[in-house]
Each structure stands twice: as C-alpha cells, then as structure tokens.
Coordinates of C-alpha atoms in Angstrom, one line a residue:
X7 CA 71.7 -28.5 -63.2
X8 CA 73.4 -32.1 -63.5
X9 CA 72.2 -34.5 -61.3
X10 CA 74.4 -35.0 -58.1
X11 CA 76.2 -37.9 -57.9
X12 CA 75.3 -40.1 -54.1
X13 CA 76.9 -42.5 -52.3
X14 CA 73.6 -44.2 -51.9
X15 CA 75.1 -47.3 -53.1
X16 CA 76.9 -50.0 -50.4
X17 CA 80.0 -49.0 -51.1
X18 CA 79.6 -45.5 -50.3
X19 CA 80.6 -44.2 -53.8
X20 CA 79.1 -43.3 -57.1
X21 CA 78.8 -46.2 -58.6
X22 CA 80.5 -48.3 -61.8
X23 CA 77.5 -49.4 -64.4
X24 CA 78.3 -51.3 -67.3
X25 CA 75.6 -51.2 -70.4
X26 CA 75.5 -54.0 -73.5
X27 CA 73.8 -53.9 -76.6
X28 CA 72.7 -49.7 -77.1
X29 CA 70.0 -50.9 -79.6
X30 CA 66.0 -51.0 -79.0
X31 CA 66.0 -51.3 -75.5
X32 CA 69.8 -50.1 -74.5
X33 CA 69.5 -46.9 -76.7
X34 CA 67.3 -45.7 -73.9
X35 CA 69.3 -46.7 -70.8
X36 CA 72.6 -44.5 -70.8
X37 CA 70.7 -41.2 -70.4
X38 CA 68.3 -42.5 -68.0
X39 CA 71.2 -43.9 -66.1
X40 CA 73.2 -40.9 -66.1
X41 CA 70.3 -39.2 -64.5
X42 CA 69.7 -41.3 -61.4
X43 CA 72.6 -39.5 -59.7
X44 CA 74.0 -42.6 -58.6
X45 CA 77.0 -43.6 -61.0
X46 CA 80.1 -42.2 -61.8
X47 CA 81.5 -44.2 -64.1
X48 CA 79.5 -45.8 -66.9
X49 CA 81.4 -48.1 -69.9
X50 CA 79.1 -48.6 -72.9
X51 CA 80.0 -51.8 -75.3
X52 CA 78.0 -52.2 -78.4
X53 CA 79.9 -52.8 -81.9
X54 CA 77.2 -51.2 -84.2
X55 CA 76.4 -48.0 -86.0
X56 CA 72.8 -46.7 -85.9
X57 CA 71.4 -46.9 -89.7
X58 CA 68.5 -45.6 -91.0
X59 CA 65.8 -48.4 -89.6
X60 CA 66.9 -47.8 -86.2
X61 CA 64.6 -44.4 -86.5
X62 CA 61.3 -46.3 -85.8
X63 CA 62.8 -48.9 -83.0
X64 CA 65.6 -47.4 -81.3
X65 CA 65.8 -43.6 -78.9
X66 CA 67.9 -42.1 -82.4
X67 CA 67.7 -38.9 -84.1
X68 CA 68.7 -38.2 -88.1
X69 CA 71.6 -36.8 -87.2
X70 CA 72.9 -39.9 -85.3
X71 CA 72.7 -42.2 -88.5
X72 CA 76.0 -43.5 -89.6
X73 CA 77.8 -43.0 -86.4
X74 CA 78.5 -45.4 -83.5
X75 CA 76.3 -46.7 -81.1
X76 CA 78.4 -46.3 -78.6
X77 CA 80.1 -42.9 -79.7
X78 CA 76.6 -41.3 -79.8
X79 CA 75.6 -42.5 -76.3
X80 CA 78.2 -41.1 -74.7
X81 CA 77.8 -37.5 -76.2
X82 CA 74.1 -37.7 -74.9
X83 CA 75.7 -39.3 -71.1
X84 CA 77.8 -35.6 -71.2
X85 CA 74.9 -33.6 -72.2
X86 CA 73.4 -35.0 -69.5
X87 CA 75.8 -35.1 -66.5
X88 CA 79.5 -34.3 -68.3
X89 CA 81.0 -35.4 -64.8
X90 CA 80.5 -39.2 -65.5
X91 CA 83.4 -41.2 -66.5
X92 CA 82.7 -43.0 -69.8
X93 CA 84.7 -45.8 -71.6
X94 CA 83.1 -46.3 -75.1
X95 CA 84.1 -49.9 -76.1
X96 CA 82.8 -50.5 -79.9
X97 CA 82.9 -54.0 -79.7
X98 CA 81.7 -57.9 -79.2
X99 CA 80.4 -58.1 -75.3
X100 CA 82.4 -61.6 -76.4
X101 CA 85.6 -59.3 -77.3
X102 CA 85.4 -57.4 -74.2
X103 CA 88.7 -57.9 -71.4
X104 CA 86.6 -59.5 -69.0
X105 CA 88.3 -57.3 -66.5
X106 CA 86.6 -53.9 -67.9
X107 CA 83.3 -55.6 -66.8
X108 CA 84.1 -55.4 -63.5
X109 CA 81.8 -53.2 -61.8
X110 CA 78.6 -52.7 -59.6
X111 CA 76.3 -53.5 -62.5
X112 CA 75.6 -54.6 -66.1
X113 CA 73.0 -53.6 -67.7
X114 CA 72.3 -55.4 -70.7
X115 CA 70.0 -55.6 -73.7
X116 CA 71.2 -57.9 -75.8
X117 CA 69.0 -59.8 -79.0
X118 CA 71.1 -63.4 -79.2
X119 CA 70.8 -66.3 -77.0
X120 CA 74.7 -66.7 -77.2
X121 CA 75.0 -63.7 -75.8
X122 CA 73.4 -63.7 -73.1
X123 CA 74.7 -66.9 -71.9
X124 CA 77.9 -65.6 -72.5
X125 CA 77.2 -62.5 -70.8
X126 CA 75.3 -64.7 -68.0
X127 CA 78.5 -66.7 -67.4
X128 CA 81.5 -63.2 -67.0
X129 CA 79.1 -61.9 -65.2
X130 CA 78.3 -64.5 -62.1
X131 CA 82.4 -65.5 -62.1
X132 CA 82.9 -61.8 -62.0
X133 CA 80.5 -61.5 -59.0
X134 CA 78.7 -58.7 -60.6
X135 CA 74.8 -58.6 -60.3
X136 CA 73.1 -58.0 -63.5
X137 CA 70.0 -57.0 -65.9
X138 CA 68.4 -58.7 -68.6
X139 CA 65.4 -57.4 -70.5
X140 CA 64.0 -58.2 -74.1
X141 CA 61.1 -57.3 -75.7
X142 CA 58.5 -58.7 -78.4
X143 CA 57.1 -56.2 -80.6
X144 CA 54.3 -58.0 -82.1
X145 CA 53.0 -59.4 -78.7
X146 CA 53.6 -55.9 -77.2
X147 CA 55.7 -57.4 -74.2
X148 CA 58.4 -56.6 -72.2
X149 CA 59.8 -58.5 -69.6
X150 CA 63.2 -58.1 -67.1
X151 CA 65.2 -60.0 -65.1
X152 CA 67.1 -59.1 -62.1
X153 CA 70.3 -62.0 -61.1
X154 CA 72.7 -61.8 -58.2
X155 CA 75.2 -63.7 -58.3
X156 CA 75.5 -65.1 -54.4
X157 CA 75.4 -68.8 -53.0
X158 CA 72.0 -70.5 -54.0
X159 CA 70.7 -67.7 -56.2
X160 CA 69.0 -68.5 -59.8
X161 CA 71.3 -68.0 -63.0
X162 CA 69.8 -66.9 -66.3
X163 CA 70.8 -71.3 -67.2
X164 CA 68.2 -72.2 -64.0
X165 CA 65.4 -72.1 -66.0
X166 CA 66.7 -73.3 -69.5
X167 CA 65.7 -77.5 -70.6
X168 CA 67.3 -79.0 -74.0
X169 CA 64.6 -77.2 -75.7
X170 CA 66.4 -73.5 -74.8
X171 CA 70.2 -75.2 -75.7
X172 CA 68.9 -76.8 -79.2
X173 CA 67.8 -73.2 -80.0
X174 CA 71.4 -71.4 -79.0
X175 CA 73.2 -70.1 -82.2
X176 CA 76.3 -71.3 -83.3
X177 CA 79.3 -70.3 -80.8
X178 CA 81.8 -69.9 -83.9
X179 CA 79.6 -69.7 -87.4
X180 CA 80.7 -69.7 -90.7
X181 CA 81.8 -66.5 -91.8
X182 CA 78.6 -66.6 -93.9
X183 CA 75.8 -67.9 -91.3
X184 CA 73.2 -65.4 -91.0
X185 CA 73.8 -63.3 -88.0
X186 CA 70.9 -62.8 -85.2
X187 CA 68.4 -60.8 -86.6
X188 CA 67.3 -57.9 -84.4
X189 CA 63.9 -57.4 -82.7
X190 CA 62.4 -54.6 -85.0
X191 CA 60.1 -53.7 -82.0
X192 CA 58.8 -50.2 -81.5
X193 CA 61.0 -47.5 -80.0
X194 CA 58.3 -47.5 -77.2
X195 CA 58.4 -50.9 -75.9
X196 CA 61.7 -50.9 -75.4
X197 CA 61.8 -47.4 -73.5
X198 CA 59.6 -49.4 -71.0
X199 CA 61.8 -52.1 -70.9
X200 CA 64.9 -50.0 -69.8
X201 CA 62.3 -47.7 -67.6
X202 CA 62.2 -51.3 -65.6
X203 CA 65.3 -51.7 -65.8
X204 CA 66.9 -48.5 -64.2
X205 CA 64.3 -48.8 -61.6
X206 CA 65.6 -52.1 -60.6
X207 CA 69.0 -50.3 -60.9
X208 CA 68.4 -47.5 -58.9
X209 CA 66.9 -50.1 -55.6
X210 CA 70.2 -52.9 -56.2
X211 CA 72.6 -49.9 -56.2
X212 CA 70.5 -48.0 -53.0
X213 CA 70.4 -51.4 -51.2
X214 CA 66.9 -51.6 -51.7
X215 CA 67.2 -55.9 -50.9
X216 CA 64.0 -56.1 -49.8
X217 CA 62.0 -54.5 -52.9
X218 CA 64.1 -55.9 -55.7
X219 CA 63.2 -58.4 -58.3
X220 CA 66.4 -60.4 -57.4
X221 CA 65.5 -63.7 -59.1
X222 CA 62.4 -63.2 -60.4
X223 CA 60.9 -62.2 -63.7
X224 CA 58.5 -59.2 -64.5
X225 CA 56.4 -59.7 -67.8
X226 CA 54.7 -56.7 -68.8
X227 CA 51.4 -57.5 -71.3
X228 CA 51.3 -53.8 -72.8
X229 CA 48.6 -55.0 -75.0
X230 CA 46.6 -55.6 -71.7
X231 CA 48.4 -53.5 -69.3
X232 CA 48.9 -56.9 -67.1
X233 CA 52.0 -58.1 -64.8
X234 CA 53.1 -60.9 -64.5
X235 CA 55.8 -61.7 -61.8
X236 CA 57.8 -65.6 -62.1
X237 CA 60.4 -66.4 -59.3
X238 CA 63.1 -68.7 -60.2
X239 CA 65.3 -70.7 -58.0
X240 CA 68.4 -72.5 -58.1
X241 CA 68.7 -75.7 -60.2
X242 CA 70.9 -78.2 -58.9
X243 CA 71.2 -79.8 -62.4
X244 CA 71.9 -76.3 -63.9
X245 CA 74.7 -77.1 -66.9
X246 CA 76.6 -73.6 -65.6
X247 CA 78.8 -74.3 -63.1
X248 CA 77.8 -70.8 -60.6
X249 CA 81.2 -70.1 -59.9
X250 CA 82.5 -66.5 -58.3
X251 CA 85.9 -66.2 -59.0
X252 CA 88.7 -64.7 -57.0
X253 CA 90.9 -62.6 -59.6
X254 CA 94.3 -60.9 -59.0
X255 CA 95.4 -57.6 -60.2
X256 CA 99.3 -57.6 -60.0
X257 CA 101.2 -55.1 -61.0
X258 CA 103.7 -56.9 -62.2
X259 CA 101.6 -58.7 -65.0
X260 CA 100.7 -56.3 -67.8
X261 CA 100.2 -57.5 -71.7
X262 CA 103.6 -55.6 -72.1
X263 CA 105.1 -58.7 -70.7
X264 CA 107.0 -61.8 -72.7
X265 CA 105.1 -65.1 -72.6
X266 CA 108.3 -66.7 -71.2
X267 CA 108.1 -63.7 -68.4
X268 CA 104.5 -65.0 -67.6
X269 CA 105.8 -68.5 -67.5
X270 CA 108.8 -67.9 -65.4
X271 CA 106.7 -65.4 -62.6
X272 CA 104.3 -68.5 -62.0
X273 CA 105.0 -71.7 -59.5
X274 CA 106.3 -74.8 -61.1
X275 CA 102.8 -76.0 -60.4
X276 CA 101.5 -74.0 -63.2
X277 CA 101.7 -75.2 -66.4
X278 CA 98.8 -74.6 -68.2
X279 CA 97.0 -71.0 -70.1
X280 CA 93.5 -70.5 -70.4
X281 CA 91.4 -67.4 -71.4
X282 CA 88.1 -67.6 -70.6
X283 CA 85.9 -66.7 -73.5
X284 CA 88.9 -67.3 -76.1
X285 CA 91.0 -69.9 -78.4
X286 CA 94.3 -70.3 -79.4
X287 CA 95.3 -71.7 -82.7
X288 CA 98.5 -71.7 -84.4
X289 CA 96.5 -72.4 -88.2
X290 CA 94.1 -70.4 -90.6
X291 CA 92.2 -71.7 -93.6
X292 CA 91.1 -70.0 -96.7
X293 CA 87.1 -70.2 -97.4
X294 CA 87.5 -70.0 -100.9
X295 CA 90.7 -72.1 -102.2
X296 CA 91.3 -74.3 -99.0
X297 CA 94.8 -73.1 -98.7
X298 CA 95.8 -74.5 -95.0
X299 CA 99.3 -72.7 -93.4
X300 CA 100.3 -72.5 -89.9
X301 CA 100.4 -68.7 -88.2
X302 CA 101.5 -67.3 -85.1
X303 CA 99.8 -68.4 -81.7
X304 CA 97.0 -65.8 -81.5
X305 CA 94.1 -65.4 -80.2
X306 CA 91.2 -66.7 -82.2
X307 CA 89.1 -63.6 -81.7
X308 CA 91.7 -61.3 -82.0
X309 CA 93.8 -62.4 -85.2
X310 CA 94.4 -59.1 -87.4
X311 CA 92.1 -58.7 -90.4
X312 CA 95.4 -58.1 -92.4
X313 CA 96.3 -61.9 -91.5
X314 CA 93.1 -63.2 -93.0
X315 CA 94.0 -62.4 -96.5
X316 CA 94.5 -65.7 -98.5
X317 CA 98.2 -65.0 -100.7
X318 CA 97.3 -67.4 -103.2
X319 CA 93.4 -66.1 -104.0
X320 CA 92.7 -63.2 -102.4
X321 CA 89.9 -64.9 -100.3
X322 CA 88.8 -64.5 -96.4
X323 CA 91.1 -67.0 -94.0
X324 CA 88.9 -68.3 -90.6
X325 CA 90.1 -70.7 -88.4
X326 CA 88.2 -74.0 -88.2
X327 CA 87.3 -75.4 -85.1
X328 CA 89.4 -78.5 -85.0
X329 CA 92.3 -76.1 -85.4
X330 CA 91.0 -73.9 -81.7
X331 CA 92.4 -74.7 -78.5
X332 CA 90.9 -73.6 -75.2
X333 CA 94.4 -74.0 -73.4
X334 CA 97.8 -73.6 -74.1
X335 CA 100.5 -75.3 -72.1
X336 CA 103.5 -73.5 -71.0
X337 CA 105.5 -76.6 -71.9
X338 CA 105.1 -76.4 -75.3
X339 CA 106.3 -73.1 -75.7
X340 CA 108.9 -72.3 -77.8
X341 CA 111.8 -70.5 -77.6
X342 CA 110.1 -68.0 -80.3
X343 CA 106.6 -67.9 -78.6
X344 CA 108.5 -67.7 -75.5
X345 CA 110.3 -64.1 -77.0
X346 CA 106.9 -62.3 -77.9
X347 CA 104.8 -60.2 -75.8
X348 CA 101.6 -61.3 -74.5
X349 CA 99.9 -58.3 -76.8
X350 CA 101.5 -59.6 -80.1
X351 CA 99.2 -63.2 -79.3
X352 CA 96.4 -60.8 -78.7
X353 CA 96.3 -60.8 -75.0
X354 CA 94.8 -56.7 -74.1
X355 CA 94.8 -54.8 -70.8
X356 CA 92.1 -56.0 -68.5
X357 CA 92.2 -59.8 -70.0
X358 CA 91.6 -62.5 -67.1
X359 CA 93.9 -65.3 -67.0
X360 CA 92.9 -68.6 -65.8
X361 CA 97.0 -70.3 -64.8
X362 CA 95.9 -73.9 -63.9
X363 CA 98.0 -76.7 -62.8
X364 CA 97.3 -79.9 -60.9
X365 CA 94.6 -79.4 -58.1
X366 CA 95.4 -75.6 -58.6
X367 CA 94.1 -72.8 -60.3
X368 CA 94.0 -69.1 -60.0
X369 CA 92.8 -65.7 -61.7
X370 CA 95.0 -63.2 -62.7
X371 CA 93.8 -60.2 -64.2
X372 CA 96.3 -58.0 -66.9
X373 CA 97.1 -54.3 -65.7
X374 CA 98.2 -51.5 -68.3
X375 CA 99.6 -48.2 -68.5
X376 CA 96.8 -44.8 -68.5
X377 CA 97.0 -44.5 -72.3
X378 CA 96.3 -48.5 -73.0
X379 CA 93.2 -48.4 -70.8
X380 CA 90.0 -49.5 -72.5
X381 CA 91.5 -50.8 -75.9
X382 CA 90.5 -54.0 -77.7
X383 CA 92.2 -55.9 -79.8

C-alpha cells in the first residue's frame, strides 16, 4: 500500500518539496521522500542524464543509463506513491523560474560552490527553509545543514571568509572552462547523507522546532562512526543581504504579455526591469572569428541555441560580460521591444520580477495558462 499522505506539516496539507541535484546524494532522496507520507507535490530539477559511472556512486540501475535524471526519478516517485504530483524540470537550478521554487522545502545536493550560493540566495528571498548536504568519499564524511530563513538566523554566507569567495567558480565561464567536477563518492555515503537529510525533512515539515538542526551542522566521520554537531549564527558582516521578499502573483501579468503592456500596467514610479539570477544583452560574439552583431534583447541564459550559430564561420556565439546587463530600463524601450511578448525576450511562467523605481521596489511573479506550467526556456 502507498504511504498516506498527512497534514502533519503547519499548514495542514501534504506538503510541496523541492529536490536539486539527483546525483550521489539526491539520487537517493525522491523515493525516500515519497515515502514519508508527508508531501504531495515534489518538483525534481537536475539537467543531467545518468551515464555509466554513475553505477558505483549514484542509487542507479543499468537500465536507467542514458536517460534523465530527473525522468527516472519520477518513475521510481510513482512506483512508490503514484498520488504525488511531480514537475520534472531537466535543467540549471540557475535556469529555474524562481517562482517554481516556491514551496515548503528544498532539498538540495548540489557539487559546485556557485550553486549553492545561488541556491542559498532564491531560497532565503523566497522564504523557503532548506537542506544542504555534501559528501567526501575519500575522508568517508558526510555532513548536512539545516537553514531557515527568519530574522537573525545563519545563511549558508555566515560562515564563509575571502578564503570560501576566492574558491567560488566563475559565475559566467568561458564556454570552454572546465565544468565542476563531481564527487565520485561511493553510492553509500551519499545514501547516508540524504538518510539525514529526510530525517531533518520529516521534523521541519512535522513542526518538530525543538529537535531540528536549524542552523547547525552535523558531520558524520563514517570512518570512525563519530558526530560532530557545529552551530552557526548570524553574521552581521555577512556579504548576503538576508532579505525575504514579498512577491505578487497577478493575474493579469503572464509572459503572454507585450513588454510595453508590462510597462504601461506599472506606476510612473517604475521605471526600471530586473530579473533576479539573469542578464540582458542586446549583442553576441563569435569564439572563433570575433564576429560582434547586435541581437534581440534576450535573456542571457535563455538565448536560443539556433541564435548562437556564427553566419560567417560556423562557430559557437556567447555573450561577453561587458555586453550583460542586470537591468533594463523601461525608458529605453523601443517601439519594437515595446511590440514583443515578454516570452520572445525569454521571460517563462513562474519568473520573478523585481520593477524598481526611486525608493520603490516590488516582486511580481509571472502566471501562465495549465499547459505552460513548468516549462523552461
């Protein structure tokens, strides 16, 4: 029989669990989710496929090779309780509508520095309390972390010096940089890191307060079978700014919408565009011949593949970093940009919009029809 759903959680609903990074450690956490009875709705993001190697670190059987993470994670959530919602998102955590992260918990196993600071910052603006774990196979450890994000309360940034920031990877690499490599640790260490994990789950979503590891470390010596427990607390000179956001969800405001519609539905006030987590830019550049032409305004992220095609040599087109902006301001709209939709510039359904003005700001979150639910540019 499939595990009953509770309301065991505050809310007094099956709760909303979001899971990042399905590799050594996350490969193990959907299923043991599923099985705590408490969630009804679980979204899985992870933009990989398991390959071969994965056999010996990651919960993966033959017959999973060549498919997607995320695709074969939610056959097992079914198998195990087929009355949980799932949204499979093969993707970038740092592709993801912040929006589709809203929930009761993230979950997240993540291998890059980037990423989790990334992941660190949506999710404390979001208000969402969250779960880090990582492992190190030749030191047999495995250590999680347990943040709420509340006045006062420790972010993953609390405990970082210079020494943590010189060691971040690039934000925007060269197409060629080396990508993070992965842990390689035994399947087995990482089943006990997500075993901590969905314990810690299963007290934060019961409103077990007084018995979670909220702001604290465990470190778990499997080589010794020793604990080690570190609390953390808030640091005044933290370089993250601990913000919770308050975030809109109008109707009216869907990626369906003209830009000059978004302009013209906001105060005079307002005359400035920001995406959190994104760029604009309005230029790529070919890596190979150094062929520079203007585009569309797009979203840096989100520019087609088909639009990275060099016409003159056939080479890959990026945008360089001197050609991103972080805002764009309604002013300079043109009357073209002002004619296309918000989707054509790369804008998706659950995106948050920062509108900002003088002394004013606020969050507006983009809405979409049944069918557009869940896609990403």
């Amino acid at each position: 029989m499939a595990p009953q759903p509770t309301t065991s959680d505050s809310r007094g609903r099956p709760a909303s669990v979001v899971i990042v990074g399905l590799g050594n450690i996350g490969s193990h956490l959907p299923s043991q989710v599923a099985r705590t009875g408490q969630v009804g709705r679980l979204t899985l993001v992870d933009p990989d496929v398991y390959e071969a190697p994965n056999q010996r670190c990651q919960d993966v059987a033959a017959s999973d090779l060549g498919k997607s993470k995320v695709e074969v994670q939610t056959r097992r959530v079914r198998r195990v309780d087929p009355r949980i919602e799932v949204l499979a998102l093969r993707a970038c955590i740092e592709d993801v509508p912040l929006g589709l992260l809203r929930a009761d918990l993230i979950l997240a196993g993540l291998d890059s520095r980037v990423a989790r600071m990334n992941l660190n910052s949506t999710a404390w603006h979001l208000g969402v309390p969250w779960i880090d774990a990582a492992v190190d196979g030749g030191s047999m450890l495995a250590r999680v972390n347990v943040y709420l994000p509340r006045e006062g309360a420790p972010c993953l940034e609390c405990a970082w010096d210079a020494g943590d920031y010189a060691a971040l990877e690039q934000i925007f690499p060269c197409p060629s940089a080396a990508q993070t490599p992965s842990t390689n640790a035994p399947a087995s260490i990482g089943a006990v890191a997500a075993a901590m994990m969905v314990v810690e789950a299963e007290k934060l979503l019961a409103g077990d307060d007084d018995h979670l590891l909220a702001g604290r470390q465990v470190m778990c010596d499997l080589r010794h079978h020793a604990y080690l427990i570190t609390a953390y607390r808030f640091n005044p000179n933290c370089r993250f700014d601990h913000e919770l956001w308050m975030i809109e969800t109008p109707a009216n405001k869907s990626p369906k919408m003209t830009l000059g519609q978004l302009v013209e539905s906001e105060s005079a006030g307002c005359s400035m565009l920001r995406v959190p987590g994104h760029r604009f830019s309005r230029a790529v550049y070919c890596l190979s011949c150094g062929r520079s032409q203007a585009a569309p305004l797009r979203l840096v992220r989100r520019i087609p593949s088909v639009r990275l095609h060099c016409p003159d040599c056939g080479g890959t087109m990026a945008v360089r970093g001197f050609d991103m902006r972080e805002t764009f301001d309604f002013p300079s709209a043109s009357r073209a940009d002002r004619r296309r939709t918000l989707s054509s510039i790369g804008f998706c359904p659950g995106d948050v919009l920062s509108i900002e003005g003088p002394g004013t700001r606020h969050f507006v979150q983009l809405t979409a029809d049944r069918n557009e639910r869940g896609q990403v540019s």
